[in-house]
Structure formats: structure tokens, C-alpha cells
PDB file of C-alpha atoms in Angstrom:
ATOM      1  CA  MET A   4      89.752 -40.855 -73.963  1.00 50.00           C
ATOM      2  CA  VAL A   5      86.844 -41.056 -71.458  1.00 48.00           C
ATOM      3  CA  ASN A   6      87.828 -40.574 -67.794  1.00 52.00           C
ATOM      4  CA  ARG A   7      85.961 -43.517 -66.073  1.00 50.00           C
ATOM      5  CA  ARG A   8      86.567 -42.440 -62.901  1.00 49.00           C
ATOM      6  CA  THR A   9      84.797 -39.198 -63.631  1.00 49.00           C
ATOM      7  CA  GLN A  10      81.800 -40.966 -65.228  1.00 51.00           C
ATOM      8  CA  ALA A  11      81.976 -43.734 -62.415  1.00 51.00           C
ATOM      9  CA  GLY A  12      81.644 -40.815 -59.833  1.00 54.00           C
ATOM     10  CA  THR A  13      79.001 -38.704 -61.375  1.00 57.00           C
ATOM     11  CA  PRO A  14      76.104 -40.783 -60.125  1.00 53.00           C
ATOM     12  CA  ARG A  15      77.662 -40.915 -56.510  1.00 53.00           C
ATOM     13  CA  LEU A  16      78.130 -37.076 -56.777  1.00 48.00           C
ATOM     14  CA  ARG A  17      74.508 -36.775 -57.794  1.00 51.00           C
ATOM     15  CA  ARG A  18      73.462 -38.956 -55.112  1.00 51.00           C
ATOM     16  CA  THR A  19      75.242 -37.009 -52.580  1.00 46.00           C
ATOM     17  CA  ARG A  20      73.996 -33.629 -53.764  1.00 52.00           C
ATOM     18  CA  ALA A  21      70.482 -35.093 -53.804  1.00 49.00           C
ATOM     19  CA  VAL A  22      70.955 -36.215 -50.051  1.00 48.00           C
ATOM     20  CA  LEU A  23      72.307 -32.822 -49.029  1.00 46.00           C
ATOM     21  CA  ALA A  24      69.350 -31.111 -50.847  1.00 51.00           C
ATOM     22  CA  GLY A  25      66.989 -33.312 -48.806  1.00 50.00           C
ATOM     23  CA  ALA A  26      68.830 -32.681 -45.547  1.00 47.00           C
ATOM     24  CA  LEU A  27      68.506 -28.932 -46.223  1.00 46.00           C
ATOM     25  CA  VAL A  28      64.808 -29.144 -46.684  1.00 50.00           C
ATOM     26  CA  ILE A  29      64.196 -30.890 -43.523  1.00 46.00           C
ATOM     27  CA  GLY A  30      66.542 -28.722 -41.767  1.00 48.00           C
ATOM     28  CA  LEU A  31      64.276 -25.658 -42.854  1.00 48.00           C
ATOM     29  CA  GLY A  32      61.114 -27.320 -42.012  1.00 53.00           C
ATOM     30  CA  THR A  33      62.181 -27.966 -38.340  1.00 54.00           C
ATOM     31  CA  THR A  34      64.092 -24.892 -37.393  1.00 56.00           C
ATOM     32  CA  SER A  35      62.557 -21.925 -39.325  1.00 59.00           C
ATOM     33  CA  THR A  36      59.628 -21.175 -36.774  1.00 64.00           C
ATOM     34  CA  LEU A  37      59.259 -17.262 -36.441  1.00 73.00           C
ATOM     35  CA  ALA A  38      57.966 -15.444 -33.519  1.00 82.00           C
ATOM     36  CA  ALA A  39      54.630 -13.688 -33.913  1.00 89.00           C
ATOM     37  CA  TRP A  40      53.657 -10.266 -32.565  1.00 93.00           C
ATOM     38  CA  THR A  41      50.324  -9.872 -30.796  1.00 93.00           C
ATOM     39  CA  ASP A  42      48.285  -7.030 -29.746  1.00 93.00           C
ATOM     40  CA  GLY A  43      44.688  -6.731 -28.271  1.00 94.00           C
ATOM     41  CA  GLU A  44      41.612  -4.401 -27.726  1.00 95.00           C
ATOM     42  CA  TYR A  45      39.317  -4.356 -24.769  1.00 96.00           C
ATOM     43  CA  GLY A  46      35.937  -2.977 -23.953  1.00 96.00           C
ATOM     44  CA  THR A  47      34.461  -2.273 -20.597  1.00 96.00           C
ATOM     45  CA  GLY A  48      30.844  -1.458 -19.597  1.00 97.00           C
ATOM     46  CA  SER A  49      29.281   0.212 -16.467  1.00 96.00           C
ATOM     47  CA  PHE A  50      25.731  -1.007 -15.249  1.00 96.00           C
ATOM     48  CA  ALA A  51      23.303   0.436 -12.771  1.00 95.00           C
ATOM     49  CA  ALA A  52      19.870  -1.073 -11.639  1.00 96.00           C
ATOM     50  CA  SER A  53      16.902   1.108 -11.952  1.00 95.00           C
ATOM     51  CA  VAL A  54      14.660   2.258  -8.727  1.00 94.00           C
ATOM     52  CA  PHE A  55      10.980   1.633  -8.623  1.00 94.00           C
ATOM     53  CA  GLY A  56       8.931   2.311  -5.466  1.00 93.00           C
ATOM     54  CA  THR A  57       5.504   3.469  -4.563  1.00 94.00           C
ATOM     55  CA  GLU A  58       3.667   4.992  -1.791  1.00 94.00           C
ATOM     56  CA  SER A  59       0.081   5.787  -0.767  1.00 94.00           C
ATOM     57  CA  GLN A  60      -2.078   7.994   1.112  1.00 94.00           C
ATOM     58  CA  THR A  61      -5.841   8.144   2.089  1.00 95.00           C
ATOM     59  CA  ALA A  62      -7.907  10.871   3.600  1.00 94.00           C
ATOM     60  CA  SER A  63      -6.765   9.581   7.108  1.00 92.00           C
ATOM     61  CA  SER A  64      -3.300   8.754   6.511  1.00 91.00           C
ATOM     62  CA  SER A  65      -0.087  10.492   5.137  1.00 92.00           C
ATOM     63  CA  TRP A  66       2.244   9.430   2.194  1.00 93.00           C
ATOM     64  CA  ALA A  67       4.055   6.402   3.108  1.00 94.00           C
ATOM     65  CA  SER A  68       4.901   2.888   2.001  1.00 94.00           C
ATOM     66  CA  HIS A  69       1.840   0.969   3.128  1.00 94.00           C
ATOM     67  CA  THR A  70       3.171  -2.507   3.025  1.00 91.00           C
ATOM     68  CA  PRO A  71       2.717  -5.290   4.105  1.00 90.00           C
ATOM     69  CA  ALA A  72      -0.835  -5.823   4.501  1.00 89.00           C
ATOM     70  CA  ALA A  73      -0.485  -5.505   8.405  1.00 88.00           C
ATOM     71  CA  ASN A  74       0.644  -1.762   7.624  1.00 92.00           C
ATOM     72  CA  ALA A  75      -2.270  -1.023   5.170  1.00 93.00           C
ATOM     73  CA  ALA A  76      -3.407   2.486   4.668  1.00 94.00           C
ATOM     74  CA  THR A  77      -6.942   2.983   6.200  1.00 95.00           C
ATOM     75  CA  LEU A  78      -9.607   3.931   3.812  1.00 96.00           C
ATOM     76  CA  ALA A  79     -11.846   6.722   5.434  1.00 95.00           C
ATOM     77  CA  PHE A  80     -15.233   5.238   4.564  1.00 96.00           C
ATOM     78  CA  ASN A  81     -16.850   6.236   7.882  1.00 93.00           C
ATOM     79  CA  ALA A  82     -19.204   3.310   7.447  1.00 93.00           C
ATOM     80  CA  THR A  83     -20.222   2.913  10.986  1.00 93.00           C
ATOM     81  CA  ALA A  84     -24.089   2.531  10.386  1.00 95.00           C
ATOM     82  CA  MET A  85     -24.513   0.814   6.927  1.00 97.00           C
ATOM     83  CA  SER A  86     -27.821  -0.123   5.786  1.00 97.00           C
ATOM     84  CA  PRO A  87     -28.699  -2.117   2.490  1.00 97.00           C
ATOM     85  CA  SER A  88     -28.019  -0.142  -0.728  1.00 97.00           C
ATOM     86  CA  VAL A  89     -26.624   2.851   1.059  1.00 97.00           C
ATOM     87  CA  SER A  90     -23.132   3.529  -0.562  1.00 98.00           C
ATOM     88  CA  PHE A  91     -20.148   4.846   1.237  1.00 98.00           C
ATOM     89  CA  TYR A  92     -17.027   6.279  -0.477  1.00 98.00           C
ATOM     90  CA  ALA A  93     -13.345   6.457   0.132  1.00 98.00           C
ATOM     91  CA  TYR A  94     -10.279   6.890  -1.793  1.00 97.00           C
ATOM     92  CA  LEU A  95      -6.529   5.757  -1.962  1.00 97.00           C
ATOM     93  CA  ASP A  96      -3.935   7.783  -3.873  1.00 95.00           C
ATOM     94  CA  ILE A  97      -0.820   5.995  -5.190  1.00 95.00           C
ATOM     95  CA  ARG A  98       2.417   7.705  -6.472  1.00 93.00           C
ATOM     96  CA  THR A  99       5.951   6.790  -7.328  1.00 93.00           C
ATOM     97  CA  THR A 100       8.634   7.853  -4.559  1.00 92.00           C
ATOM     98  CA  ALA A 101      11.103  10.515  -5.142  1.00 90.00           C
ATOM     99  CA  THR A 102      13.856   8.270  -6.011  1.00 91.00           C
ATOM    100  CA  THR A 103      12.138   6.253  -8.536  1.00 92.00           C
ATOM    101  CA  ASN A 104      13.556   6.699 -12.043  1.00 92.00           C
ATOM    102  CA  VAL A 105      11.335   4.305 -14.201  1.00 93.00           C
ATOM    103  CA  GLY A 106       7.681   4.221 -14.838  1.00 93.00           C
ATOM    104  CA  GLY A 107       5.208   1.206 -14.400  1.00 94.00           C
ATOM    105  CA  THR A 108       1.626   0.177 -13.872  1.00 95.00           C
ATOM    106  CA  VAL A 109      -0.479  -0.534 -10.921  1.00 96.00           C
ATOM    107  CA  ALA A 110      -3.691  -2.825 -10.646  1.00 97.00           C
ATOM    108  CA  LEU A 111      -5.933  -4.029  -7.847  1.00 98.00           C
ATOM    109  CA  THR A 112      -4.684  -7.676  -7.531  1.00 97.00           C
ATOM    110  CA  GLY A 113      -6.364  -9.210  -4.527  1.00 96.00           C
ATOM    111  CA  SER A 114      -7.475  -8.943  -0.857  1.00 95.00           C
ATOM    112  CA  SER A 115      -6.453 -10.106   2.499  1.00 92.00           C
ATOM    113  CA  ASN A 116      -6.710 -10.080   6.028  1.00 90.00           C
ATOM    114  CA  ASN A 117     -10.434 -10.224   5.686  1.00 95.00           C
ATOM    115  CA  ALA A 118     -12.692 -10.836   8.686  1.00 94.00           C
ATOM    116  CA  GLY A 119     -16.026 -10.188  10.191  1.00 97.00           C
ATOM    117  CA  ALA A 120     -19.712 -11.587   9.894  1.00 98.00           C
ATOM    118  CA  LEU A 121     -20.822  -8.858   7.593  1.00 98.00           C
ATOM    119  CA  LEU A 122     -18.441  -9.597   4.827  1.00 97.00           C
ATOM    120  CA  PRO A 123     -20.833 -11.925   2.852  1.00 97.00           C
ATOM    121  CA  ALA A 124     -23.432  -8.963   2.709  1.00 98.00           C
ATOM    122  CA  LEU A 125     -21.001  -6.448   1.236  1.00 98.00           C
ATOM    123  CA  GLU A 126     -20.324  -5.398  -2.327  1.00 98.00           C
ATOM    124  CA  TYR A 127     -18.206  -2.751  -3.942  1.00 98.00           C
ATOM    125  CA  ARG A 128     -17.056  -0.803  -7.080  1.00 98.00           C
ATOM    126  CA  ALA A 129     -13.897   1.186  -7.933  1.00 98.00           C
ATOM    127  CA  VAL A 130     -12.903   3.499 -10.444  1.00 98.00           C
ATOM    128  CA  ARG A 131      -9.714   5.643 -11.224  1.00 97.00           C
ATOM    129  CA  THR A 132     -10.489   9.235 -11.238  1.00 93.00           C
ATOM    130  CA  ALA A 133      -9.423  11.805 -13.734  1.00 82.00           C
ATOM    131  CA  THR A 134      -7.336  13.794 -11.250  1.00 84.00           C
ATOM    132  CA  THR A 135      -6.404  13.390  -7.618  1.00 86.00           C
ATOM    133  CA  SER A 136      -8.476  16.518  -6.844  1.00 88.00           C
ATOM    134  CA  THR A 137     -11.715  14.578  -7.785  1.00 92.00           C
ATOM    135  CA  THR A 138     -14.065  14.290  -4.777  1.00 94.00           C
ATOM    136  CA  CYS A 139     -14.808  10.645  -4.156  1.00 96.00           C
ATOM    137  CA  ALA A 140     -18.463  10.458  -4.111  1.00 97.00           C
ATOM    138  CA  ALA A 141     -21.305   9.142  -6.176  1.00 97.00           C
ATOM    139  CA  ALA A 142     -20.550  11.624  -9.077  1.00 96.00           C
ATOM    140  CA  ALA A 143     -17.294   9.989  -9.744  1.00 96.00           C
ATOM    141  CA  PHE A 144     -19.237   6.853 -10.656  1.00 97.00           C
ATOM    142  CA  THR A 145     -21.491   8.560 -13.260  1.00 95.00           C
ATOM    143  CA  GLY A 146     -20.838   8.981 -16.910  1.00 94.00           C
ATOM    144  CA  THR A 147     -17.856   7.065 -18.469  1.00 94.00           C
ATOM    145  CA  PRO A 148     -15.264   6.711 -15.621  1.00 95.00           C
ATOM    146  CA  THR A 149     -12.232   4.347 -15.797  1.00 96.00           C
ATOM    147  CA  TRP A 150     -13.758   1.211 -13.876  1.00 98.00           C
ATOM    148  CA  ILE A 151     -11.236  -0.750 -11.790  1.00 97.00           C
ATOM    149  CA  VAL A 152     -14.125  -2.985 -10.528  1.00 98.00           C
ATOM    150  CA  GLY A 153     -17.368  -2.423 -12.136  1.00 97.00           C
ATOM    151  CA  PRO A 154     -19.768  -1.263 -13.419  1.00 97.00           C
ATOM    152  CA  SER A 155     -21.373  -4.188 -11.745  1.00 97.00           C
ATOM    153  CA  TYR A 156     -20.784  -4.740  -8.096  1.00 98.00           C
ATOM    154  CA  LEU A 157     -18.362  -7.565  -6.757  1.00 98.00           C
ATOM    155  CA  GLY A 158     -18.233  -9.226  -3.310  1.00 98.00           C
ATOM    156  CA  VAL A 159     -16.042  -7.012  -1.286  1.00 97.00           C
ATOM    157  CA  THR A 160     -13.458  -9.656  -0.962  1.00 97.00           C
ATOM    158  CA  SER A 161     -13.221 -10.329  -4.807  1.00 97.00           C
ATOM    159  CA  VAL A 162     -11.198  -8.802  -7.489  1.00 97.00           C
ATOM    160  CA  PRO A 163     -11.673  -8.871 -11.309  1.00 96.00           C
ATOM    161  CA  GLY A 164     -10.244 -11.923 -12.951  1.00 94.00           C
ATOM    162  CA  SER A 165      -8.408  -9.628 -15.430  1.00 95.00           C
ATOM    163  CA  PRO A 166      -6.912  -6.802 -13.342  1.00 95.00           C
ATOM    164  CA  VAL A 167      -7.313  -3.345 -14.869  1.00 96.00           C
ATOM    165  CA  SER A 168      -3.803  -1.735 -15.214  1.00 96.00           C
ATOM    166  CA  SER A 169      -3.040   2.093 -14.609  1.00 95.00           C
ATOM    167  CA  ALA A 170       0.205   3.754 -15.896  1.00 94.00           C
ATOM    168  CA  ILE A 171       2.320   5.257 -13.307  1.00 93.00           C
ATOM    169  CA  THR A 172       5.081   7.502 -14.209  1.00 90.00           C
ATOM    170  CA  ALA A 173       8.673   8.390 -12.441  1.00 87.00           C
ATOM    171  CA  PRO A 174       8.584  11.766 -10.678  1.00 78.00           C
ATOM    172  CA  ALA A 175       9.279  14.915 -13.003  1.00 57.00           C
ATOM    173  CA  GLY A 176       8.778  17.878 -10.900  1.00 53.00           C
ATOM    174  CA  ALA A 177       5.641  17.458  -9.040  1.00 59.00           C
ATOM    175  CA  THR A 178       5.144  13.762  -8.270  1.00 66.00           C
ATOM    176  CA  PRO A 179       2.557  12.223 -10.541  1.00 74.00           C
ATOM    177  CA  GLN A 180      -0.318  10.610  -8.721  1.00 88.00           C
ATOM    178  CA  LEU A 181      -3.369   8.126  -9.305  1.00 94.00           C
ATOM    179  CA  ARG A 182      -6.699   8.225  -7.331  1.00 96.00           C
ATOM    180  CA  PHE A 183      -8.830   5.194  -6.833  1.00 97.00           C
ATOM    181  CA  CYS A 184     -12.238   5.754  -5.446  1.00 98.00           C
ATOM    182  CA  PHE A 185     -14.184   2.897  -3.856  1.00 98.00           C
ATOM    183  CA  GLU A 186     -17.838   2.482  -3.358  1.00 98.00           C
ATOM    184  CA  ALA A 187     -19.001   0.099  -0.784  1.00 98.00           C
ATOM    185  CA  ARG A 188     -22.541  -0.948   0.550  1.00 98.00           C
ATOM    186  CA  VAL A 189     -24.550  -3.616   1.950  1.00 98.00           C
ATOM    187  CA  GLN A 190     -26.425  -5.641  -0.472  1.00 97.00           C
ATOM    188  CA  SER A 191     -29.965  -4.806  -1.386  1.00 96.00           C
ATOM    189  CA  GLY A 192     -32.180  -7.390   0.612  1.00 93.00           C
ATOM    190  CA  ALA A 193     -29.839  -8.392   2.872  1.00 97.00           C
ATOM    191  CA  GLY A 194     -31.112 -10.297   5.906  1.00 96.00           C
ATOM    192  CA  ASN A 195     -31.791  -9.057   9.357  1.00 97.00           C
ATOM    193  CA  ALA A 196     -29.105 -11.240  10.678  1.00 97.00           C
ATOM    194  CA  TYR A 197     -26.565  -8.879   9.341  1.00 97.00           C
ATOM    195  CA  GLN A 198     -27.803  -6.019  11.783  1.00 97.00           C
ATOM    196  CA  GLY A 199     -25.173  -4.951  14.109  1.00 97.00           C
ATOM    197  CA  THR A 200     -22.452  -6.975  12.568  1.00 97.00           C
ATOM    198  CA  THR A 201     -18.913  -5.808  11.257  1.00 97.00           C
ATOM    199  CA  GLY A 202     -16.485  -6.759   8.672  1.00 97.00           C
ATOM    200  CA  ALA A 203     -13.112  -5.543   7.416  1.00 96.00           C
ATOM    201  CA  VAL A 204     -11.075  -6.134   4.210  1.00 96.00           C
ATOM    202  CA  THR A 205      -7.570  -5.249   2.992  1.00 96.00           C
ATOM    203  CA  TRP A 206      -7.416  -4.768  -0.748  1.00 97.00           C
ATOM    204  CA  GLU A 207      -3.853  -5.071  -2.449  1.00 97.00           C
ATOM    205  CA  PHE A 208      -2.458  -3.047  -5.364  1.00 97.00           C
ATOM    206  CA  THR A 209       0.467  -4.462  -7.336  1.00 97.00           C
ATOM    207  CA  ALA A 210       2.924  -2.003  -8.876  1.00 96.00           C
ATOM    208  CA  THR A 211       5.218  -3.366 -11.591  1.00 96.00           C
ATOM    209  CA  SER A 212       7.898  -1.270 -13.203  1.00 95.00           C
ATOM    210  CA  THR A 213       8.264  -1.219 -17.095  1.00 89.00           C
TER     211      THR A 213
END
């Protein structure tokens, strides 16, 4: 004989179990969050800026930083009695300072503080000599020198449109130097009106680190 109560109760029992199973799944989904372990790695770097500086000297001035233009080193042309086509010479030596630790370049880039009635009649050329012991005279402009201005003459207040750069290195033992030799003269055929007049020009070299 079949127990109707048992048969009738079976679906309810199954439904109850299903509901309980569903509740169990929901409960696991909402309460089973686990804590996570974390760790990290870090890196640090140190930085220091380079040092780049220059100084110059002439035959009449000692090594020093000759900037700004008002503190320019005086080139010793000794050109106090100039005549047309007669050349006068002077040099400017440039080197890096003792604290410089990177190399760079130096180039003639401009002129300023120009004054005097004689300026329109003046012209010049300039070369970088092979060594700083080279005498700055006519011989420095013969052969195949390294021209900074030239070989054609320029007006004394002008500079080349494309400056010629010269490498300059950081000190290593004896401080390296560059010598720039200038030749200046009154133009050939300059008029008599320039007699007794004077002029002054300040050339600017720009040094750039690399």
C-alpha cells in the first residue's frame, strides 16, 4: 500500500531542499571575501647637474671670466696709428674653468658696444691657431688655417652668417685652451676723412656645453 503522505510530501521536501541549496549558494557569494596579501618594490635615483664655464685671456689681461660685454678682455692690437691696408694682430685665448666637467663648443657669434667714426673703414679676419703658443702675426693667416672669419675680410662689426664652432674640452690635467688670432686693418682706399678718427668694437664668443 502506497503511503500518500509520503508521496504528497516528497515534492514539498524537494522544493525545501532546493530553496535551502539556493540560500547556501547566495550565502557563499556574499560572505566568502578573502583578505589579500600585498608587497611592493621601490627604486630611487640620484641626480647632479653638470658644470660648464669658460674664461679667457689676452696679451694684456689674465685668465678670468670676461662677461658681460662691459667686462670684455682687451685685445692688444696696439693699433694707434693705422693706415689703409696695414694689418694689426691680437689674440684671445679661451678655456674651460677648473670646475667644468663636460665639453662643449665655442663660436664667434656677434659684436656689441661698437662706437667711433672709424668703424665703417675697418675690416678684419680671424683664425683658430694650431696651438696657444702660436704667435699671432701674418704667418698665422698663411697656408690652410682654420678660418673663423675669412679668408675674405668682413666689416669689423660683422660676423659670419654660419658661425664656425671649435670644440673645447673639460679640464684633464693641464687645462686645454683655444687661441683665436685676429687681423684688423683700415680698408684699402679709405677716404682722407677717416684720418685721426677712432673706433672700438667688442666681439662676442658663445660657449655651449655638449
